[in-house]
Amino acid sequence: MHKTLRNHFEEVIDLTDQEFAFALTKFEIKDFGKGDFIFQRDDIVEHAYFISSGLLKLSYFDDNAKEHIVSFAMENWWESDFNAFFTQSETTYYLKCLEATSVYYISLEGYRELSEELPKMKTFWLQKSNTGFVGSQRRILSLLTTSPKERYEQFLKEYPSLTQRVSKTQIAAYLGVSRETLSRLYS
Amino acid sequence: MHKTLRNHFEEVIDLTDQEFAFALTKFEIKDFGKGDFIFQRDDIVEHAYFISSGLLKLSYFDDNAKEHIVSFAMENWWESDFNAFFTQSETTYYLKCLEATSVYYISLEGYRELSEELPKMKTFWLQKSNTGFVGSQRRILSLLTTSPKERYEQFLKEYPSLTQRVSKTQIAAYLGVSRETLSRLYS
DNA sequence: CTGTTTTTGTGACCTAGATCACTAGTGTTG
DNA sequence: CAACACTAGTGATCTAGGTCACAAAAACAG
């Protein structure tokens, strides 16, 4: 039971059965259907989510109601609006299920308690946070330096599996190009 | 002595004199002149840098030799190519001093030892990493959703002090706009 | 303080990508 | 399986921002 989460932790730190069982007490589980929102603009973001199966998008709608996708998140990824989560405040994003999705979620309090009571977890969170930070910097650079075409090719290379699961419209909103331009890239 | 660094730590965690003295043993100090490179493309990035005074830019040159600025870093900021640092590998960036700059720097080994031997430091690093991650996400969103003009205004609001210290050319390279377009924004 | 380099503003042009509009396919769901 | 709503391709514009080129003004170094 709970293999996905345990394996995920154990990619970074070793845990005894007791330790993992303890960690688990800080999490709850929930299933969402395709199209469900985990949170929406103006919600207080109380949790961070570990996706054990399924696919989410974290997106933002600008003043012209145009959608921009901040990130996709699939199995073994963490997702939330981490800014709103850490400050327990309202988000400006939407977190929506692109497929039926199962998550483990934890509150900020749980996150803090877990970090204090099982200090190894700090190592784990630190690792994840660093990876996330480095990944965002890569994306910034990619937005600054590359053309839509190059970005699309990078995307295909980096997330080949997503290509099957996500519509081109969504990919365009992630890459920062219009749907039409994306369509014309490979013709 | 070493007030900047100590205050910086103590914004997040409390340290005894002994603890701070211990932490300090993991750092070295160095001064750079204006125009000096702290590291350049193809260097192995062995250290992370805390800036006690001065101003740096972390930048990347694309295939057309056009410069893109990933970040500016000033007093009380940490800077490095964290990807290359954590993996102790060659960077594709340049880290250059825009002003004479003094830094405290630490090796990856030092970072790990410090985290293990003074576990509070993990809390500190985790805080910094989270903040960095959240900041990068904001920048991504800003690149995806806003016009050069809006980005420039955001920049002025967010870093008013930098406006005095950095040329417009550099700001343009940070915002992802051409120098000329930036110049025309406010005319 | 003087020559050299860097920065800034501006004009003239050009092009990548946005937008709008329509058609045909492909799901999804009741 | 029928109806409706998304998704994808493609043509016809339009335009923000890039590029090139020059000149004035600062900043800097010897």
Short mmCIF file of C-alpha atoms (C1' of nucleotides) in Angstrom, two decimals:
data_model
loop_
_atom_site.label_atom_id
_atom_site.label_comp_id
_atom_site.label_asym_id
_atom_site.label_seq_id
_atom_site.Cartn_x
_atom_site.Cartn_y
_atom_site.Cartn_z
CA MET A 1 0.00 0.00 0.00
CA HIS A 2 1.09 3.57 -0.70
CA LYS A 3 3.96 2.35 -2.82
CA THR A 4 4.06 5.39 -5.12
CA LEU A 5 4.53 7.83 -2.28
CA ARG A 6 7.02 5.68 -0.42
CA ASN A 7 9.12 5.03 -3.50
CA HIS A 8 9.03 8.71 -4.24
CA PHE A 9 10.41 9.59 -0.80
CA GLU A 10 12.97 6.82 -1.03
CA GLU A 11 14.43 8.22 -4.20
CA VAL A 12 15.92 10.84 -1.91
CA ILE A 13 15.98 9.52 1.66
CA ASP A 14 15.73 6.12 3.34
CA LEU A 15 12.77 5.52 5.61
CA THR A 16 11.95 2.73 8.01
CA ASP A 17 8.45 1.29 7.97
CA GLN A 18 7.71 3.26 11.13
CA GLU A 19 8.98 6.47 9.70
CA PHE A 20 6.98 6.11 6.55
CA ALA A 21 3.88 5.19 8.54
CA PHE A 22 4.39 8.32 10.59
CA ALA A 23 4.86 10.49 7.52
CA LEU A 24 1.67 9.05 6.11
CA THR A 25 -0.34 10.30 9.08
CA LYS A 26 0.26 13.83 7.84
CA PHE A 27 -1.33 13.15 4.47
CA GLU A 28 -4.83 12.63 3.24
CA ILE A 29 -5.91 11.00 0.02
CA LYS A 30 -8.45 12.20 -2.47
CA ASP A 31 -9.67 11.31 -5.94
CA PHE A 32 -10.78 13.82 -8.51
CA GLY A 33 -12.62 13.32 -11.78
CA LYS A 34 -11.59 14.66 -15.14
CA GLY A 35 -12.38 18.34 -15.33
CA ASP A 36 -12.55 18.87 -11.57
CA PHE A 37 -10.85 21.85 -10.04
CA ILE A 38 -8.60 21.19 -7.07
CA PHE A 39 -8.57 24.90 -6.43
CA GLN A 40 -9.67 27.98 -8.25
CA ARG A 41 -8.78 31.65 -8.28
CA ASP A 42 -9.50 33.33 -4.95
CA ASP A 43 -9.44 30.07 -3.00
CA ILE A 44 -7.09 29.90 -0.06
CA VAL A 45 -4.52 27.26 -0.95
CA GLU A 46 -4.33 25.08 2.12
CA HIS A 47 -2.54 22.08 0.70
CA ALA A 48 0.29 20.79 -1.41
CA TYR A 49 -0.52 17.80 -3.60
CA PHE A 50 1.43 14.73 -4.56
CA ILE A 51 -0.03 13.11 -7.64
CA SER A 52 -0.08 9.34 -7.45
CA SER A 53 -1.93 9.04 -10.74
CA GLY A 54 -3.48 11.37 -13.26
CA LEU A 55 -2.63 14.71 -14.78
CA LEU A 56 -3.15 18.31 -13.72
CA LYS A 57 -2.62 21.73 -15.18
CA LEU A 58 -1.83 24.84 -13.18
CA SER A 59 -3.01 27.81 -15.15
CA TYR A 60 -3.69 31.50 -15.08
CA PHE A 61 -6.19 33.61 -16.98
CA ASP A 62 -5.04 37.07 -17.99
CA ASP A 63 -7.14 40.20 -18.35
CA ASN A 64 -8.28 39.10 -21.80
CA ALA A 65 -9.45 35.76 -20.41
CA LYS A 66 -6.61 34.08 -22.23
CA GLU A 67 -5.27 31.00 -20.50
CA HIS A 68 -1.58 30.56 -19.72
CA ILE A 69 -0.34 27.26 -18.38
CA VAL A 70 2.27 27.58 -15.65
CA SER A 71 2.85 23.85 -15.45
CA PHE A 72 1.55 20.40 -16.11
CA ALA A 73 1.89 17.92 -13.29
CA MET A 74 1.66 14.18 -13.56
CA GLU A 75 2.37 11.03 -11.57
CA ASN A 76 5.08 11.53 -8.97
CA TRP A 77 5.00 15.29 -9.18
CA TRP A 78 4.14 17.74 -6.50
CA GLU A 79 1.86 20.57 -7.36
CA SER A 80 0.27 23.57 -5.71
CA ASP A 81 0.43 27.31 -5.89
CA PHE A 82 3.41 27.25 -3.58
CA ASN A 83 3.34 30.94 -3.04
CA ALA A 84 -0.25 30.86 -1.81
CA PHE A 85 0.40 27.61 0.04
CA PHE A 86 3.35 28.89 2.05
CA THR A 87 1.52 32.07 2.93
CA GLN A 88 -1.90 30.41 3.26
CA SER A 89 -3.42 33.02 1.04
CA GLU A 90 -5.69 33.31 -1.99
CA THR A 91 -4.40 32.07 -5.29
CA THR A 92 -4.73 33.67 -8.69
CA TYR A 93 -4.40 30.30 -10.40
CA TYR A 94 -6.61 27.36 -11.26
CA LEU A 95 -5.51 23.80 -10.64
CA LYS A 96 -7.57 21.54 -12.86
CA CYS A 97 -7.60 17.82 -13.59
CA LEU A 98 -6.98 16.97 -17.22
CA GLU A 99 -7.56 13.32 -16.32
CA ALA A 100 -9.05 11.52 -13.34
CA THR A 101 -6.44 12.05 -10.67
CA SER A 102 -5.53 10.66 -7.24
CA VAL A 103 -3.52 12.75 -4.85
CA TYR A 104 -1.95 12.68 -1.43
CA TYR A 105 -2.24 16.11 0.10
CA ILE A 106 -0.70 17.78 3.11
CA SER A 107 -1.42 21.00 4.97
CA LEU A 108 1.21 23.60 5.73
CA GLU A 109 0.96 22.63 9.37
CA GLY A 110 1.48 18.98 8.45
CA TYR A 111 4.41 19.93 6.29
CA ARG A 112 6.03 21.80 9.17
CA GLU A 113 5.34 19.14 11.76
CA LEU A 114 6.64 16.45 9.48
CA SER A 115 9.81 18.43 8.83
CA GLU A 116 10.41 18.95 12.54
CA GLU A 117 9.51 15.50 13.76
CA LEU A 118 11.24 13.63 10.97
CA PRO A 119 14.17 15.83 10.02
CA LYS A 120 15.12 13.70 7.05
CA MET A 121 12.07 15.12 5.40
CA LYS A 122 13.74 18.49 5.29
CA THR A 123 16.39 16.95 3.13
CA PHE A 124 13.65 15.61 0.93
CA TRP A 125 11.80 18.91 0.60
CA LEU A 126 15.02 20.75 0.04
CA GLN A 127 15.91 18.43 -2.79
CA LYS A 128 12.52 18.90 -4.42
CA SER A 129 12.60 22.62 -3.99
CA ASN A 130 16.05 22.89 -5.51
CA THR A 131 15.02 20.76 -8.44
CA GLY A 132 11.94 22.90 -8.93
CA PHE A 133 13.95 26.08 -8.78
CA VAL A 134 16.52 24.85 -11.26
CA GLY A 135 13.74 23.69 -13.58
CA SER A 136 12.05 27.08 -13.47
CA GLN A 137 15.29 28.80 -14.31
CA ARG A 138 15.64 26.57 -17.35
CA ARG A 139 12.15 27.50 -18.43
CA ILE A 140 12.87 31.21 -18.00
CA LEU A 141 15.95 30.87 -20.15
CA SER A 142 14.02 28.95 -22.72
CA LEU A 143 11.35 31.67 -22.87
CA LEU A 144 14.02 34.34 -23.19
CA THR A 145 16.21 32.69 -25.79
CA THR A 146 14.30 30.34 -28.02
CA SER A 147 11.70 30.53 -30.77
CA PRO A 148 8.32 28.82 -30.47
CA LYS A 149 9.60 26.11 -32.77
CA GLU A 150 12.61 25.34 -30.63
CA ARG A 151 10.50 25.44 -27.50
CA TYR A 152 8.07 22.98 -29.01
CA GLU A 153 10.88 20.63 -29.94
CA GLN A 154 12.38 20.91 -26.47
CA PHE A 155 8.96 20.12 -25.03
CA LEU A 156 8.56 17.02 -27.17
CA LYS A 157 11.97 15.82 -26.11
CA GLU A 158 11.50 16.60 -22.44
CA TYR A 159 7.95 15.32 -22.01
CA PRO A 160 7.28 12.83 -24.80
CA SER A 161 4.54 11.17 -22.75
CA LEU A 162 2.61 14.42 -22.32
CA THR A 163 2.32 14.84 -26.05
CA GLN A 164 -0.17 12.00 -26.12
CA ARG A 165 -2.13 13.15 -23.11
CA VAL A 166 -2.47 16.87 -23.70
CA SER A 167 -4.10 18.76 -26.56
CA LYS A 168 -2.06 21.02 -28.81
CA THR A 169 -4.12 23.92 -27.58
CA GLN A 170 -2.85 23.25 -24.07
CA ILE A 171 0.72 22.83 -25.21
CA ALA A 172 0.49 26.16 -26.98
CA ALA A 173 -0.76 27.81 -23.78
CA TYR A 174 2.21 26.30 -21.97
CA LEU A 175 4.76 27.36 -24.55
CA GLY A 176 3.43 30.89 -24.82
CA VAL A 177 2.40 30.71 -28.48
CA SER A 178 -0.97 30.88 -30.13
CA ARG A 179 -2.64 27.61 -31.07
CA GLU A 180 -2.52 28.60 -34.74
CA THR A 181 1.17 29.32 -34.76
CA LEU A 182 1.91 26.02 -33.05
CA SER A 183 -0.16 24.21 -35.65
CA ARG A 184 1.78 25.85 -38.47
CA LEU A 185 5.17 24.90 -37.04
CA TYR A 186 5.10 21.36 -38.33
CA SER A 187 3.53 21.83 -41.74
CA MET B 1 32.24 41.35 12.12
CA HIS B 2 30.33 39.43 9.46
CA LYS B 3 27.16 41.22 10.37
CA THR B 4 25.59 41.03 6.91
CA LEU B 5 25.81 37.26 6.76
CA ARG B 6 24.70 36.75 10.34
CA ASN B 7 21.73 39.07 10.00
CA HIS B 8 20.82 37.32 6.81
CA PHE B 9 20.75 33.92 8.53
CA GLU B 10 18.89 35.34 11.47
CA GLU B 11 16.06 36.56 9.31
CA VAL B 12 15.12 32.90 9.14
CA ILE B 13 16.72 31.05 12.05
CA ASP B 14 18.24 31.95 15.40
CA LEU B 15 21.90 31.21 15.90
CA THR B 16 24.12 31.31 18.96
CA ASP B 17 27.52 32.92 18.64
CA GLN B 18 29.05 29.46 18.59
CA GLU B 19 26.73 28.26 15.88
CA PHE B 20 27.37 31.25 13.70
CA ALA B 21 31.12 30.91 14.25
CA PHE B 22 30.85 27.30 13.20
CA ALA B 23 28.85 28.16 10.11
CA LEU B 24 31.42 30.73 9.20
CA THR B 25 34.16 28.10 9.06
CA LYS B 26 32.46 26.69 5.97
CA PHE B 27 32.71 29.95 4.07
CA GLU B 28 35.49 31.87 2.46
CA ILE B 29 35.50 35.53 1.54
CA LYS B 30 36.58 37.12 -1.68
CA ASP B 31 36.52 40.53 -3.34
CA PHE B 32 36.03 41.10 -7.01
CA GLY B 33 36.49 44.22 -9.10
CA LYS B 34 34.00 45.69 -11.47
CA GLY B 35 33.94 43.69 -14.67
CA ASP B 36 35.46 40.56 -13.13
CA PHE B 37 33.96 37.19 -13.90
CA ILE B 38 33.20 34.96 -10.94
CA PHE B 39 32.72 32.12 -13.37
CA GLN B 40 32.40 31.76 -17.09
CA ARG B 41 30.89 29.31 -19.51
CA ASP B 42 32.52 25.88 -19.30
CA ASP B 43 33.84 26.45 -15.80
CA ILE B 44 32.93 23.91 -13.17
CA VAL B 45 30.77 25.75 -10.67
CA GLU B 46 32.21 24.77 -7.32
CA HIS B 47 30.62 27.39 -5.13
CA ALA B 48 27.49 29.25 -4.18
CA TYR B 49 27.93 32.93 -3.41
CA PHE B 50 26.39 35.22 -0.84
CA ILE B 51 26.82 38.84 -1.83
CA SER B 52 27.66 41.08 1.08
CA SER B 53 28.11 44.09 -1.15
CA GLY B 54 28.07 44.82 -4.84
CA LEU B 55 26.06 43.71 -7.84
CA LEU B 56 26.26 40.73 -10.19
CA LYS B 57 24.55 39.56 -13.32
CA LEU B 58 24.03 35.95 -14.29
CA SER B 59 23.74 35.79 -18.04
CA TYR B 60 23.69 33.52 -21.03
CA PHE B 61 24.79 34.11 -24.62
CA ASP B 62 22.71 32.47 -27.29
CA ASP B 63 23.87 31.16 -30.66
CA ASN B 64 23.74 34.67 -32.11
CA ALA B 65 25.96 35.95 -29.30
CA LYS B 66 23.03 37.85 -27.92
CA GLU B 67 23.09 38.23 -24.16
CA HIS B 68 20.16 37.22 -21.97
CA ILE B 69 20.19 38.04 -18.29
CA VAL B 70 18.84 35.30 -16.07
CA SER B 71 19.12 37.38 -12.93
CA PHE B 72 20.68 40.29 -11.19
CA ALA B 73 21.96 39.68 -7.69
CA MET B 74 22.78 42.29 -5.13
CA GLU B 75 23.51 42.65 -1.42
CA ASN B 76 21.99 39.85 0.65
CA TRP B 77 21.26 37.66 -2.32
CA TRP B 78 22.63 34.24 -3.08
CA GLU B 79 23.79 33.56 -6.56
CA SER B 80 25.29 30.73 -8.56
CA ASP B 81 24.38 28.48 -11.41
CA PHE B 82 22.60 26.20 -8.95
CA ASN B 83 22.17 23.47 -11.47
CA ALA B 84 25.89 23.29 -12.16
CA PHE B 85 26.66 23.83 -8.48
CA PHE B 86 24.55 20.95 -7.22
CA THR B 87 25.92 18.63 -9.86
CA GLN B 88 29.44 20.08 -9.77
CA SER B 89 29.44 20.40 -13.51
CA GLU B 90 30.25 22.94 -16.23
CA THR B 91 28.04 25.95 -16.54
CA THR B 92 26.70 27.57 -19.68
CA TYR B 93 26.37 30.92 -17.92
CA TYR B 94 28.59 33.84 -17.04
CA LEU B 95 28.53 35.40 -13.60
CA LYS B 96 29.95 38.88 -13.88
CA CYS B 97 30.41 41.78 -11.49
CA LEU B 98 28.60 44.95 -12.52
CA GLU B 99 30.19 46.67 -9.53
CA ALA B 100 33.03 45.86 -7.17
CA THR B 101 31.61 43.00 -5.14
CA SER B 102 32.39 41.14 -1.92
CA VAL B 103 31.11 37.63 -1.44
CA TYR B 104 31.05 34.81 1.06
CA TYR B 105 31.26 31.56 -0.82
CA ILE B 106 30.73 27.94 0.12
CA SER B 107 31.49 24.65 -1.59
CA LEU B 108 28.91 21.92 -2.12
CA GLU B 109 30.74 19.85 0.45
CA GLY B 110 30.62 22.74 2.90
CA TYR B 111 26.94 23.20 2.19
CA ARG B 112 26.25 19.55 2.94
CA GLU B 113 28.39 19.42 6.04
CA LEU B 114 26.86 22.57 7.38
CA SER B 115 23.37 21.21 6.78
CA GLU B 116 24.17 17.97 8.60
CA GLU B 117 26.12 19.42 11.48
CA LEU B 118 23.83 22.36 12.07
CA PRO B 119 20.41 21.11 11.05
CA LYS B 120 18.77 24.51 11.44
CA MET B 121 20.63 25.45 8.31
CA LYS B 122 18.44 23.08 6.37
CA THR B 123 15.49 25.19 7.40
CA PHE B 124 17.36 28.20 6.18
CA TRP B 125 18.26 26.71 2.81
CA LEU B 126 14.79 25.35 2.38
CA GLN B 127 13.34 28.77 2.96
CA LYS B 128 15.68 30.35 0.43
CA SER B 129 15.06 27.66 -2.12
CA ASN B 130 11.30 27.98 -1.78
CA THR B 131 11.50 31.71 -2.15
CA GLY B 132 13.67 31.33 -5.22
CA PHE B 133 11.31 28.83 -6.74
CA VAL B 134 8.26 30.98 -6.13
CA GLY B 135 10.08 33.98 -7.58
CA SER B 136 10.99 32.09 -10.73
CA GLN B 137 7.41 31.02 -11.20
CA ARG B 138 6.35 34.64 -11.00
CA ARG B 139 8.88 35.55 -13.62
CA ILE B 140 7.69 32.76 -15.93
CA LEU B 141 4.14 33.99 -15.60
CA SER B 142 5.25 37.50 -16.28
CA LEU B 143 7.07 36.42 -19.45
CA LEU B 144 4.04 34.47 -20.59
CA THR B 145 1.38 37.03 -19.87
CA THR B 146 2.69 40.55 -20.03
CA SER B 147 3.92 42.99 -22.64
CA PRO B 148 7.39 44.51 -22.52
CA LYS B 149 5.88 47.69 -21.20
CA GLU B 150 4.13 46.00 -18.31
CA ARG B 151 7.23 43.99 -17.54
CA TYR B 152 9.30 47.13 -17.43
CA GLU B 153 6.86 48.78 -15.06
CA GLN B 154 6.82 45.70 -12.86
CA PHE B 155 10.60 45.77 -12.84
CA LEU B 156 10.73 49.41 -11.79
CA LYS B 157 8.31 48.72 -9.00
CA GLU B 158 10.01 45.55 -7.82
CA TYR B 159 13.62 46.70 -8.01
CA PRO B 160 13.62 50.49 -7.89
CA SER B 161 17.19 50.53 -6.62
CA LEU B 162 18.47 48.53 -9.58
CA THR B 163 17.18 51.12 -11.99
CA GLN B 164 19.95 53.45 -10.87
CA ARG B 165 22.67 50.85 -10.89
CA VAL B 166 22.05 48.99 -14.13
CA SER B 167 22.03 50.27 -17.71
CA LYS B 168 18.89 50.14 -19.81
CA THR B 169 20.66 47.79 -22.15
CA GLN B 170 21.01 45.33 -19.28
CA ILE B 171 17.43 45.76 -18.18
CA ALA B 172 16.31 45.05 -21.73
CA ALA B 173 18.35 41.84 -21.75
CA TYR B 174 16.68 40.85 -18.49
CA LEU B 175 13.16 41.64 -19.67
CA GLY B 176 13.57 39.87 -22.97
CA VAL B 177 13.11 42.95 -25.17
CA SER B 178 15.45 44.72 -27.51
CA ARG B 179 17.24 47.78 -26.24
CA GLU B 180 15.53 49.93 -28.84
CA THR B 181 12.04 48.79 -27.96
CA LEU B 182 12.69 49.43 -24.29
CA SER B 183 13.91 52.91 -25.11
CA ARG B 184 10.73 53.66 -27.05
CA LEU B 185 8.44 52.53 -24.26
CA TYR B 186 8.66 55.72 -22.32
CA SER B 187 8.69 58.29 -25.09
"C1'" DC C 1 41.23 67.05 -19.67
"C1'" DT C 2 41.03 64.43 -23.91
"C1'" DG C 3 40.34 60.56 -26.74
"C1'" DT C 4 37.82 56.15 -26.68
"C1'" DT C 5 34.18 53.23 -25.42
"C1'" DT C 6 29.61 52.54 -23.90
"C1'" DT C 7 25.01 54.00 -23.54
"C1'" DT C 8 20.85 56.08 -25.22
"C1'" DG C 9 17.46 57.92 -28.42
"C1'" DT C 10 15.32 57.79 -32.92
"C1'" DG C 11 14.16 57.01 -37.78
"C1'" DA C 12 13.13 53.46 -41.48
"C1'" DC C 13 12.18 49.16 -42.45
"C1'" DC C 14 10.86 44.07 -41.99
"C1'" DT C 15 9.22 39.80 -40.24
"C1'" DA C 16 7.45 36.42 -36.73
"C1'" DG C 17 3.70 35.61 -34.61
"C1'" DA C 18 -1.12 37.22 -33.18
"C1'" DT C 19 -5.84 37.54 -34.46
"C1'" DC C 20 -9.99 36.54 -36.91
"C1'" DA C 21 -12.67 33.49 -39.55
"C1'" DC C 22 -14.08 29.32 -41.32
"C1'" DT C 23 -14.09 24.04 -42.14
"C1'" DA C 24 -13.45 19.44 -41.03
"C1'" DG C 25 -12.38 16.01 -37.71
"C1'" DT C 26 -12.84 13.80 -33.10
"C1'" DG C 27 -14.45 13.16 -28.80
"C1'" DT C 28 -17.72 12.92 -24.91
"C1'" DT C 29 -21.97 12.23 -22.71
"C1'" DG C 30 -26.68 11.91 -21.95
"C1'" DC D 1 -26.05 6.76 -31.49
"C1'" DA D 2 -27.17 11.57 -31.82
"C1'" DA D 3 -26.06 16.08 -30.49
"C1'" DC D 4 -22.82 19.24 -28.99
"C1'" DA D 5 -18.54 20.79 -27.82
"C1'" DC D 6 -13.89 20.65 -28.12
"C1'" DT D 7 -9.66 20.20 -31.31
"C1'" DA D 8 -6.92 20.89 -35.36
"C1'" DG D 9 -5.62 22.80 -39.81
"C1'" DT D 10 -5.32 26.64 -42.87
"C1'" DG D 11 -6.05 31.16 -45.32
"C1'" DA D 12 -6.00 36.29 -44.91
"C1'" DT D 13 -4.78 40.07 -42.49
"C1'" DC D 14 -2.46 43.05 -38.95
"C1'" DT D 15 0.92 44.68 -35.74
"C1'" DA D 16 4.29 44.60 -31.92
"C1'" DG D 17 8.59 44.25 -31.63
"C1'" DG D 18 13.09 43.11 -33.93
"C1'" DT D 19 16.92 44.71 -36.76
"C1'" DC D 20 19.98 48.04 -38.90
"C1'" DA D 21 21.97 52.47 -38.96
"C1'" DC D 22 23.27 56.76 -37.26
"C1'" DA D 23 24.21 60.63 -33.98
"C1'" DA D 24 24.34 62.72 -29.50
"C1'" DA D 25 25.53 62.24 -24.81
"C1'" DA D 26 27.65 60.03 -20.86
"C1'" DA D 27 31.13 57.44 -18.63
"C1'" DC D 28 35.79 56.00 -18.31
"C1'" DA D 29 40.79 55.37 -18.73
"C1'" DG D 30 45.29 56.99 -19.66
#
